[in-house]
């Protein structure tokens, strides 16, 4: 991650930022019962209370334990239970067993959070008064802690969506908001944004302004042939046409590993689609607002890389490379809150997002590109590997991203569950090829053929 | 199951009995948080709140739905969620997925219980006033419901013990009672009770007095050569000697399938034993009162059939056949509350049992046989098969026991977690050969060789 | 096993017997190519050349190595490769990996056999001349070796049948014999043989005349209520009626573990049945003579215990207990070559059996009981456990049977693949509940209810 | 694949080429018994006789069936058995079941080969005489068939190496050749070849001269920062230093998925290394010449991508990108038979290769780069994805490469088992990250950091 450049925030700024990030996590957990917060519905999913404790453990471990070494941990065992992948910090509790932890309960996790919050606020205050140098030195870790917690806010929602999907009672996480003044008509046909390419620069400059995760650096050059990007994501209606044309039955559309999944796991539609009254009846979709008919104008969501690739093959197009995505978005201007698409996806606009209102009706966007950060993460055709010259930071924090750089594909953008302010143009998200429980969708690309 | 013979209980008796059984379940769940009640730590284990709901569903399905057909179910989905193995009643929610059900939560299950309790008490009252014939007709199902709930009380405790065992915080279900005036000294050497055998009768006479499950009938004749039974169970101290003598490393002591488990699953000791400070340090035992040093005088618990058999081989003895166990116990006199052993096992005396006080110091027993019903279920060498002439009752209730009559072994007696009044001489419990999470122990037998 | 009592065979007798048993194995392997002899089609199956080597290893290990300790093994590695389950003799080559052994090949195994045969014949000759005491002492092991090899002759055929079944070329092991003068008409309806029961004796008397495996002793008393046995096995035609009546779709007919297999493995018919031209077309059966239409008059074969039990439930009958089977057969007179049924099963009469001719047309039998030893092994409702007073012989040979005494069911009789002279009334065969590749069938029982 | 440009080979040339390629396959199979040729030691491995039949099926299906449609297949079933991944051609025999096919045997596969060879030679002859246009049209498919068979020649050797490795007899495929006049001394320290990079061209020009597989096109531009490549592969001696430094025990060196393999599968050394006399004793290596001490000067072989990456991390270097590898090699001049390294690897020089003699002593190479094509395939850090503008050819042949473009990494170069003439600079081989049975090694890279 990168240290801020010159204007340091005050301790008051930092306390306000810390408090806001932490409060958002608790707001997300608020509609969930202790039982909801306990269950792990598959190995990739973590329980809500685990997320709440793990992000707290991060501040306790990487800030408090360092700044106040004489102070012991809140609970010895928590270091073991809520470490996620930092092997450097000793043995970890096996990931698939997170759902076996009944104690501490949701309530005790709340106490843990409050304890760490009190100490963190006191520490920032004290350093602001007594030792500004130490505070400045702490900034990168604090910043990383904020973004780490925001990542888990997004995961918390993806995970609880999966947990609730396993319940035949069709539970509702939060009620759907009242429909806004949606733009009349559907999203319209895809328009293609033309990009020249050439020798372009991508990535976050190490030490440059603004925060970025380590995997976004160094900034480096890449060669792109001229290409085109779709201005919006593929819709459910378009996906239904793919299905109707035998999309899930025609091997020639699929990568070999994808076809093995289709057959082995019986994929017939996106993850959360089900037929209300058995085969042939209308498709419903499980969302955080409960089960509802599939909206043909909304972006298709919860499809794997394999499905995204098969769809692109069927459509005679392809998925964008990550450099193509980033370059086109960077060209279009500074990435503020993304302009709204006609339909921001199954779970949005929902989730305590101030931007939700704007999203519902706007027509903004970047150079014609819509649905960049507010609908679904967008599969690219780029495997998740280090950028040229990447070196992870030393120490346990250095395990943050680098070790996951195999067997995964890069996704770009952001989604309806991404906390406000968390997305950016250079952000590299990543999931395994077969992952479907993340809020993922499809933006098509075309061209890029060498002359 | 068998209908009572002549003296029918009054509706007031039945209401009192119903209320007592139901209240006992809730008392057992009372120390458990909503999180504790939600988790399924392995496929054989069911969550506490599932047990609480399932036994309620039994009364709703087999009593209320029949008696008040115009009344709908409390919740349609509950019929699906809380059915266990009654295939006749339609598709069931897959057993290994019970831990994915976050809703209804523990609180809502409480509401469900109260709703059914109100209706049940009203029904019994009303029939007692208006339709005694119908009440008499209902008796067998009520009786089965009481015993069914008692079975699940015992399972609830075995299951939550396993759930809590997976938590590195070493949680306590209930604090250990103050030590009573334990008999001084250990249990002493095994004394052997000699039994003549011959052509004996075992099993519960169909239509005979008292309740029995269908699998205990018909009463029938069996031939037994003279044999001997140990007066008490094998102790932890004796088991430690077996371990010290290479018990878990000597293939020649083990059945082939047992040896495969020893190697494949790394068995080195009874299920809940662990070495406090790594290999070679003193053994601790996970109990419902928390983790404590292994008590050498207490009966060994949580051993599989394979381990029980290997121990017997090592000791130059064998496990009793179920007819041997039953005949010896029947000879010794009516089976009331079992007399206490010197040490009633790791989890007892605990659990709201009125008999606990007596257990701790008494010297009773049946004909010298001790620890029959109050320590650990006792593996026999008999596979669980139907008695000659067994026919399951018609309808869904007929699925109660018969369909499990393969791939399991019979256990006899009862254990420290068995609710008072639930055990009896003819009771046939059963678990798979490899099961260790049930509260199972070992009583040795000897002799029985034909002349 | 039991030592013969007084009249010892001469060394010439023994050489003749040895030579005949060994030659029979080679005759069975003769139609098989080196490739056929190499493959292991599932973990339960062993390659033909492994069988040929393993039975040879038995004589080398338990006879030659003992009698001629100064003589080394034919090949050091063979001791490791061809040991089967004798843990006492050191680490074994993992059973599921037997199909990975390309060398020694079928030809080298033949050389191994000839080497051991030469030494064995010389040893027997020499002892007959020089040391009759040693020869007498060797008799039990020789006898066990003969019967051990005969067991593997039967297994070799069951196993190669499975291997060939995986090949879409529908290979033929040996051509079907010309049809004999079969008795006109079908097998007719089942006739029931009534047996009084009472206090009966079963098992082989330790030290009694004739050979028996250790698991057949001691002879002991058992109590049987009056019962009835079917005079013949269930036919394919009867099985087709069970199927037509929803036999494989009605859960209420099945044991719980059996139903799990039906669903999990998609059982719809006996193992080797397939529909010639897809669902609904006539059923074919894979046999050692190739693929042929299912013969409705032949005994059904290759059904598991679960299927046998479900069929019996459907038919309103039950499976016999092993004591019932043995007592009825013993009552009927000395068990010579079994009289023929109308149709001796899919693979018989085939296999170099001198009795085949007689089988085809005879009308013999024991007290009306037919198809005892020449069609299919017959599932009983008895779990495979030691007889009262059973003690395995000391040493490695003591591992022969005892350690398999769990998780299996007893089968009685013999089958079309059993070598002549190998079957007897007290023989206890055993397979897991779900096994289908063995040549197993169904004889029904009825009655046995206590008054 | 690309069609040759102007000078077409004559039919005599083609017959000679066809005959040579086909004969080489048979030479490779010649030392193998029918049993050796039958076994599949894991799902990724195919039996030798399957390889021999599958490459034959290719010519029968894509050449003969097209050219002589009136002629039926040699055997209907072969189309089913020996199709590999061409889903377009109908259902395939499941890959993991290839080892169950005992018939056709190795001998019958030989007959199949001769039958197709006769027809192929006749066809080429006839077209050469009668219809040169048709012959020219056939050229691309013939060329693809030759290269397809060469690929399988390499796989055949990798596969049989794995099969033989499972045999405790330590079998020898072919004896090691007499040691040549090896260059005195070891390989010396790595020398680094500096490359400027910039905007370079890589890939095979569609329609350009020479053969290439479809996945090597189109030729396209890529941007490379200045970088350095090691002149030779990492040696066993260097690998031993990595092991001695805790290489397989230090999680911080490993990608997360790699570390999971290390722990889950117990990796402690390259695939075929074992300690002669238990832990701590000298390392031996299984080779096609039998088991031999590990040669510290030879390139390390049979390591996965995860191991290659962990080694590079440990060494403070990285793996090359595929464009870096190709560009550096192309710069160095036309890629003829690769110059020899000091030690060409565990299995070479072996295998009927005319280049073997030269390999053993030479000092050639391309611009200082050694061991490019004759030792081990070299892992790159590039995921296997389509080149920009890649489009698979239409029809079943279009399934050749494209569908495998996920979940795999690119390897470059060639290995000691690659048939002469098969390797080239643009060749893209690919295996899953965890694959170890392929003959894979490590060439390090460095630099490439943006200024």
mmCIF file of N, CA and C in Angstrom, chain B residues 90-174:
data_model
loop_
_atom_site.group_PDB
_atom_site.id
_atom_site.type_symbol
_atom_site.label_atom_id
_atom_site.label_comp_id
_atom_site.label_asym_id
_atom_site.label_seq_id
_atom_site.Cartn_x
_atom_site.Cartn_y
_atom_site.Cartn_z
ATOM 1 N N UNK B 90 -42.960 -37.166 2.676
ATOM 2 C CA UNK B 90 -42.517 -36.289 1.599
ATOM 3 C C UNK B 90 -41.054 -35.952 1.713
ATOM 4 N N UNK B 91 -40.592 -35.104 0.817
ATOM 5 C CA UNK B 91 -39.161 -34.785 0.768
ATOM 6 C C UNK B 91 -38.698 -34.176 2.073
ATOM 7 N N UNK B 92 -37.471 -34.466 2.433
ATOM 8 C CA UNK B 92 -36.945 -33.984 3.699
ATOM 9 C C UNK B 92 -35.781 -33.043 3.440
ATOM 10 N N UNK B 93 -35.519 -32.206 4.382
ATOM 11 C CA UNK B 93 -34.358 -31.331 4.298
ATOM 12 C C UNK B 93 -33.137 -32.181 4.636
ATOM 13 N N UNK B 94 -32.116 -32.127 3.776
ATOM 14 C CA UNK B 94 -30.979 -33.052 3.927
ATOM 15 C C UNK B 94 -30.325 -32.913 5.299
ATOM 16 N N UNK B 95 -30.120 -34.058 5.920
ATOM 17 C CA UNK B 95 -29.575 -34.083 7.267
ATOM 18 C C UNK B 95 -28.281 -33.282 7.434
ATOM 19 N N UNK B 96 -27.306 -33.424 6.527
ATOM 20 C CA UNK B 96 -26.052 -32.682 6.745
ATOM 21 C C UNK B 96 -26.224 -31.175 6.604
ATOM 22 N N UNK B 97 -27.404 -30.711 6.151
ATOM 23 C CA UNK B 97 -27.618 -29.281 5.958
ATOM 24 C C UNK B 97 -28.377 -28.647 7.113
ATOM 25 N N UNK B 98 -28.624 -29.405 8.164
ATOM 26 C CA UNK B 98 -29.408 -28.835 9.274
ATOM 27 C C UNK B 98 -28.727 -27.622 9.889
ATOM 28 N N UNK B 99 -27.396 -27.605 9.818
ATOM 29 C CA UNK B 99 -26.661 -26.489 10.407
ATOM 30 C C UNK B 99 -26.679 -25.245 9.539
ATOM 31 N N UNK B 100 -27.336 -25.314 8.389
ATOM 32 C CA UNK B 100 -27.408 -24.119 7.528
ATOM 33 C C UNK B 100 -28.649 -23.285 7.809
ATOM 34 N N UNK B 101 -29.516 -23.794 8.641
ATOM 35 C CA UNK B 101 -30.806 -23.153 8.898
ATOM 36 C C UNK B 101 -30.642 -22.097 9.982
ATOM 37 N N UNK B 102 -30.560 -20.836 9.580
ATOM 38 C CA UNK B 102 -30.449 -19.800 10.609
ATOM 39 C C UNK B 102 -31.824 -19.363 11.092
ATOM 40 N N UNK B 103 -32.824 -19.525 10.252
ATOM 41 C CA UNK B 103 -34.180 -19.128 10.619
ATOM 42 C C UNK B 103 -35.117 -20.288 10.371
ATOM 43 N N UNK B 104 -36.045 -20.620 11.233
ATOM 44 C CA UNK B 104 -36.321 -19.942 12.487
ATOM 45 C C UNK B 104 -35.166 -20.057 13.472
ATOM 46 N N UNK B 105 -34.969 -19.026 14.259
ATOM 47 C CA UNK B 105 -33.933 -19.026 15.271
ATOM 48 C C UNK B 105 -34.416 -19.682 16.552
ATOM 49 N N UNK B 106 -33.540 -19.724 17.533
ATOM 50 C CA UNK B 106 -33.868 -20.365 18.804
ATOM 51 C C UNK B 106 -35.124 -19.742 19.420
ATOM 52 N N UNK B 107 -35.263 -18.451 19.280
ATOM 53 C CA UNK B 107 -36.422 -17.765 19.854
ATOM 54 C C UNK B 107 -37.715 -18.186 19.149
ATOM 55 N N UNK B 108 -37.672 -18.222 17.823
ATOM 56 C CA UNK B 108 -38.872 -18.611 17.072
ATOM 57 C C UNK B 108 -39.230 -20.079 17.329
ATOM 58 N N UNK B 109 -38.223 -20.904 17.538
ATOM 59 C CA UNK B 109 -38.507 -22.301 17.874
ATOM 60 C C UNK B 109 -39.235 -22.354 19.219
ATOM 61 N N UNK B 110 -38.851 -21.490 20.128
ATOM 62 C CA UNK B 110 -39.569 -21.394 21.408
ATOM 63 C C UNK B 110 -41.028 -21.038 21.197
ATOM 64 N N UNK B 111 -41.291 -20.135 20.283
ATOM 65 C CA UNK B 111 -42.691 -19.768 19.996
ATOM 66 C C UNK B 111 -43.451 -20.943 19.403
ATOM 67 N N UNK B 112 -42.775 -21.661 18.544
ATOM 68 C CA UNK B 112 -43.396 -22.843 17.941
ATOM 69 C C UNK B 112 -43.740 -23.861 19.017
ATOM 70 N N UNK B 113 -42.803 -24.066 19.924
ATOM 71 C CA UNK B 113 -43.058 -25.019 21.012
ATOM 72 C C UNK B 113 -44.263 -24.582 21.840
ATOM 73 N N UNK B 114 -44.307 -23.324 22.188
ATOM 74 C CA UNK B 114 -45.425 -22.847 23.018
ATOM 75 C C UNK B 114 -46.764 -22.984 22.296
ATOM 76 N N UNK B 115 -46.740 -22.682 21.004
ATOM 77 C CA UNK B 115 -47.977 -22.831 20.221
ATOM 78 C C UNK B 115 -48.475 -24.278 20.245
ATOM 79 N N UNK B 116 -47.580 -25.192 19.998
ATOM 80 C CA UNK B 116 -47.986 -26.600 19.971
ATOM 81 C C UNK B 116 -48.367 -27.063 21.375
ATOM 82 N N UNK B 117 -47.640 -26.603 22.379
ATOM 83 C CA UNK B 117 -47.969 -26.992 23.761
ATOM 84 C C UNK B 117 -49.385 -26.552 24.122
ATOM 85 N N UNK B 118 -49.707 -25.321 23.769
ATOM 86 C CA UNK B 118 -51.064 -24.832 24.075
ATOM 87 C C UNK B 118 -52.112 -25.721 23.416
ATOM 88 N N UNK B 119 -51.903 -25.990 22.163
ATOM 89 C CA UNK B 119 -52.887 -26.816 21.447
ATOM 90 C C UNK B 119 -52.934 -28.228 22.009
ATOM 91 N N UNK B 120 -51.782 -28.783 22.360
ATOM 92 C CA UNK B 120 -51.751 -30.157 22.882
ATOM 93 C C UNK B 120 -52.499 -30.242 24.210
ATOM 94 N N UNK B 121 -52.234 -29.290 25.088
ATOM 95 C CA UNK B 121 -52.894 -29.326 26.402
ATOM 96 C C UNK B 121 -54.398 -29.144 26.227
ATOM 97 N N UNK B 122 -54.777 -28.233 25.354
ATOM 98 C CA UNK B 122 -56.210 -28.047 25.094
ATOM 99 C C UNK B 122 -56.836 -29.315 24.532
ATOM 100 N N UNK B 123 -56.142 -29.963 23.630
ATOM 101 C CA UNK B 123 -56.682 -31.181 23.016
ATOM 102 C C UNK B 123 -56.882 -32.264 24.062
ATOM 103 N N UNK B 124 -55.863 -32.477 24.883
ATOM 104 C CA UNK B 124 -55.974 -33.547 25.896
ATOM 105 C C UNK B 124 -57.111 -33.217 26.870
ATOM 106 N N UNK B 125 -57.127 -31.974 27.304
ATOM 107 C CA UNK B 125 -58.221 -31.534 28.181
ATOM 108 C C UNK B 125 -59.588 -31.797 27.564
ATOM 109 N N UNK B 126 -59.728 -31.363 26.341
ATOM 110 C CA UNK B 126 -61.022 -31.468 25.667
ATOM 111 C C UNK B 126 -61.425 -32.921 25.513
ATOM 112 N N UNK B 127 -60.498 -33.759 25.095
ATOM 113 C CA UNK B 127 -60.843 -35.176 24.922
ATOM 114 C C UNK B 127 -61.171 -35.791 26.271
ATOM 115 N N UNK B 128 -60.435 -35.398 27.281
ATOM 116 C CA UNK B 128 -60.710 -35.926 28.623
ATOM 117 C C UNK B 128 -62.133 -35.608 29.060
ATOM 118 N N UNK B 129 -62.591 -34.438 28.705
ATOM 119 C CA UNK B 129 -63.957 -34.034 29.049
ATOM 120 C C UNK B 129 -64.978 -34.690 28.136
ATOM 121 N N UNK B 130 -64.707 -34.672 26.816
ATOM 122 C CA UNK B 130 -65.769 -34.934 25.838
ATOM 123 C C UNK B 130 -65.689 -36.283 25.137
ATOM 124 N N UNK B 131 -64.530 -36.903 25.102
ATOM 125 C CA UNK B 131 -64.414 -38.053 24.189
ATOM 126 C C UNK B 131 -63.323 -39.000 24.678
ATOM 127 N N UNK B 132 -63.614 -39.702 25.764
ATOM 128 C CA UNK B 132 -62.580 -40.528 26.364
ATOM 129 C C UNK B 132 -62.093 -41.617 25.412
ATOM 130 N N UNK B 133 -62.998 -42.113 24.570
ATOM 131 C CA UNK B 133 -62.591 -43.125 23.575
ATOM 132 C C UNK B 133 -61.475 -42.608 22.686
ATOM 133 N N UNK B 134 -61.654 -41.379 22.234
ATOM 134 C CA UNK B 134 -60.617 -40.811 21.365
ATOM 135 C C UNK B 134 -59.314 -40.639 22.126
ATOM 136 N N UNK B 135 -59.432 -40.278 23.394
ATOM 137 C CA UNK B 135 -58.214 -40.097 24.195
ATOM 138 C C UNK B 135 -57.462 -41.420 24.338
ATOM 139 N N UNK B 136 -58.219 -42.485 24.622
ATOM 140 C CA UNK B 136 -57.594 -43.807 24.763
ATOM 141 C C UNK B 136 -56.909 -44.207 23.447
ATOM 142 N N UNK B 137 -57.575 -43.890 22.365
ATOM 143 C CA UNK B 137 -57.006 -44.232 21.062
ATOM 144 C C UNK B 137 -55.710 -43.456 20.796
ATOM 145 N N UNK B 138 -55.665 -42.293 21.402
ATOM 146 C CA UNK B 138 -54.501 -41.425 21.199
ATOM 147 C C UNK B 138 -53.296 -41.847 22.046
ATOM 148 N N UNK B 139 -53.592 -42.614 23.105
ATOM 149 C CA UNK B 139 -52.540 -42.896 24.084
ATOM 150 C C UNK B 139 -51.242 -43.441 23.491
ATOM 151 N N UNK B 140 -51.295 -44.440 22.617
ATOM 152 C CA UNK B 140 -50.014 -44.976 22.116
ATOM 153 C C UNK B 140 -49.174 -43.916 21.424
ATOM 154 N N UNK B 141 -49.812 -43.039 20.670
ATOM 155 C CA UNK B 141 -49.039 -42.015 19.963
ATOM 156 C C UNK B 141 -48.456 -41.003 20.944
ATOM 157 N N UNK B 142 -49.282 -40.634 21.962
ATOM 158 C CA UNK B 142 -48.749 -39.735 22.993
ATOM 159 C C UNK B 142 -47.531 -40.355 23.669
ATOM 160 N N UNK B 143 -47.720 -41.591 24.050
ATOM 161 C CA UNK B 143 -46.629 -42.295 24.744
ATOM 162 C C UNK B 143 -45.376 -42.332 23.870
ATOM 163 N N UNK B 144 -45.560 -42.638 22.607
ATOM 164 C CA UNK B 144 -44.421 -42.649 21.697
ATOM 165 C C UNK B 144 -43.794 -41.261 21.610
ATOM 166 N N UNK B 145 -44.646 -40.244 21.592
ATOM 167 C CA UNK B 145 -44.131 -38.866 21.534
ATOM 168 C C UNK B 145 -43.286 -38.526 22.755
ATOM 169 N N UNK B 146 -43.754 -38.982 23.942
ATOM 170 C CA UNK B 146 -42.964 -38.715 25.159
ATOM 171 C C UNK B 146 -41.585 -39.372 25.062
ATOM 172 N N UNK B 147 -41.582 -40.628 24.663
ATOM 173 C CA UNK B 147 -40.315 -41.356 24.603
ATOM 174 C C UNK B 147 -39.436 -40.837 23.463
ATOM 175 N N UNK B 148 -40.070 -40.465 22.385
ATOM 176 C CA UNK B 148 -39.327 -39.854 21.277
ATOM 177 C C UNK B 148 -38.630 -38.581 21.759
ATOM 178 N N UNK B 149 -39.339 -37.764 22.503
ATOM 179 C CA UNK B 149 -38.712 -36.521 22.989
ATOM 180 C C UNK B 149 -37.586 -36.827 23.975
ATOM 181 N N UNK B 150 -37.778 -37.863 24.781
ATOM 182 C CA UNK B 150 -36.700 -38.246 25.709
ATOM 183 C C UNK B 150 -35.455 -38.731 24.977
ATOM 184 N N UNK B 151 -35.681 -39.496 23.903
ATOM 185 C CA UNK B 151 -34.522 -39.907 23.101
ATOM 186 C C UNK B 151 -33.754 -38.686 22.616
ATOM 187 N N UNK B 152 -34.506 -37.692 22.156
ATOM 188 C CA UNK B 152 -33.838 -36.499 21.626
ATOM 189 C C UNK B 152 -33.214 -35.654 22.731
ATOM 190 N N UNK B 153 -33.727 -35.755 23.965
ATOM 191 C CA UNK B 153 -33.061 -35.066 25.080
ATOM 192 C C UNK B 153 -31.641 -35.609 25.251
ATOM 193 N N UNK B 154 -31.546 -36.923 25.171
ATOM 194 C CA UNK B 154 -30.239 -37.540 25.302
ATOM 195 C C UNK B 154 -29.337 -37.156 24.129
ATOM 196 N N UNK B 155 -29.881 -37.199 22.915
ATOM 197 C CA UNK B 155 -29.103 -36.840 21.729
ATOM 198 C C UNK B 155 -28.690 -35.378 21.764
ATOM 199 N N UNK B 156 -29.590 -34.525 22.223
ATOM 200 C CA UNK B 156 -29.285 -33.091 22.315
ATOM 201 C C UNK B 156 -28.009 -32.885 23.136
ATOM 202 N N UNK B 157 -27.892 -33.605 24.215
ATOM 203 C CA UNK B 157 -26.710 -33.447 25.072
ATOM 204 C C UNK B 157 -25.464 -34.032 24.417
ATOM 205 N N UNK B 158 -25.600 -35.217 23.825
ATOM 206 C CA UNK B 158 -24.442 -35.787 23.114
ATOM 207 C C UNK B 158 -23.995 -34.845 21.998
ATOM 208 N N UNK B 159 -24.965 -34.268 21.315
ATOM 209 C CA UNK B 159 -24.654 -33.424 20.161
ATOM 210 C C UNK B 159 -24.013 -32.107 20.596
ATOM 211 N N UNK B 160 -24.555 -31.467 21.619
ATOM 212 C CA UNK B 160 -23.985 -30.190 22.018
ATOM 213 C C UNK B 160 -22.593 -30.404 22.619
ATOM 214 N N UNK B 161 -22.406 -31.564 23.216
ATOM 215 C CA UNK B 161 -21.062 -31.876 23.694
ATOM 216 C C UNK B 161 -20.066 -31.872 22.543
ATOM 217 N N UNK B 162 -20.472 -32.448 21.421
ATOM 218 C CA UNK B 162 -19.584 -32.445 20.267
ATOM 219 C C UNK B 162 -19.394 -31.039 19.715
ATOM 220 N N UNK B 163 -20.457 -30.284 19.626
ATOM 221 C CA UNK B 163 -20.352 -28.912 19.111
ATOM 222 C C UNK B 163 -19.355 -28.120 19.946
ATOM 223 N N UNK B 164 -19.518 -28.184 21.248
ATOM 224 C CA UNK B 164 -18.646 -27.378 22.119
ATOM 225 C C UNK B 164 -17.204 -27.889 22.072
ATOM 226 N N UNK B 165 -17.041 -29.158 21.767
ATOM 227 C CA UNK B 165 -15.674 -29.721 21.735
ATOM 228 C C UNK B 165 -14.840 -29.122 20.611
ATOM 229 N N UNK B 166 -15.488 -28.556 19.597
ATOM 230 C CA UNK B 166 -14.748 -28.024 18.455
ATOM 231 C C UNK B 166 -14.243 -26.607 18.704
ATOM 232 N N UNK B 167 -14.527 -26.087 19.889
ATOM 233 C CA UNK B 167 -14.200 -24.690 20.176
ATOM 234 C C UNK B 167 -12.964 -24.601 21.052
ATOM 235 N N UNK B 168 -11.915 -23.942 20.574
ATOM 236 C CA UNK B 168 -10.681 -23.867 21.364
ATOM 237 C C UNK B 168 -10.825 -23.057 22.657
ATOM 238 N N UNK B 169 -11.948 -22.377 22.831
ATOM 239 C CA UNK B 169 -12.159 -21.651 24.099
ATOM 240 C C UNK B 169 -12.490 -22.582 25.258
ATOM 241 N N UNK B 170 -12.671 -23.862 24.984
ATOM 242 C CA UNK B 170 -13.027 -24.833 26.021
ATOM 243 C C UNK B 170 -14.274 -24.413 26.806
ATOM 244 N N UNK B 171 -15.380 -24.298 26.107
ATOM 245 C CA UNK B 171 -16.583 -23.808 26.777
ATOM 246 C C UNK B 171 -17.181 -24.837 27.734
ATOM 247 N N UNK B 172 -17.922 -24.307 28.694
ATOM 248 C CA UNK B 172 -18.600 -25.115 29.713
ATOM 249 C C UNK B 172 -20.093 -25.062 29.451
ATOM 250 N N UNK B 173 -20.722 -26.222 29.397
ATOM 251 C CA UNK B 173 -22.179 -26.251 29.230
ATOM 252 C C UNK B 173 -22.851 -25.908 30.550
ATOM 253 N N UNK B 174 -22.548 -26.652 31.586
ATOM 254 C CA UNK B 174 -22.956 -26.279 32.954
ATOM 255 C C UNK B 174 -21.779 -26.556 33.876
#
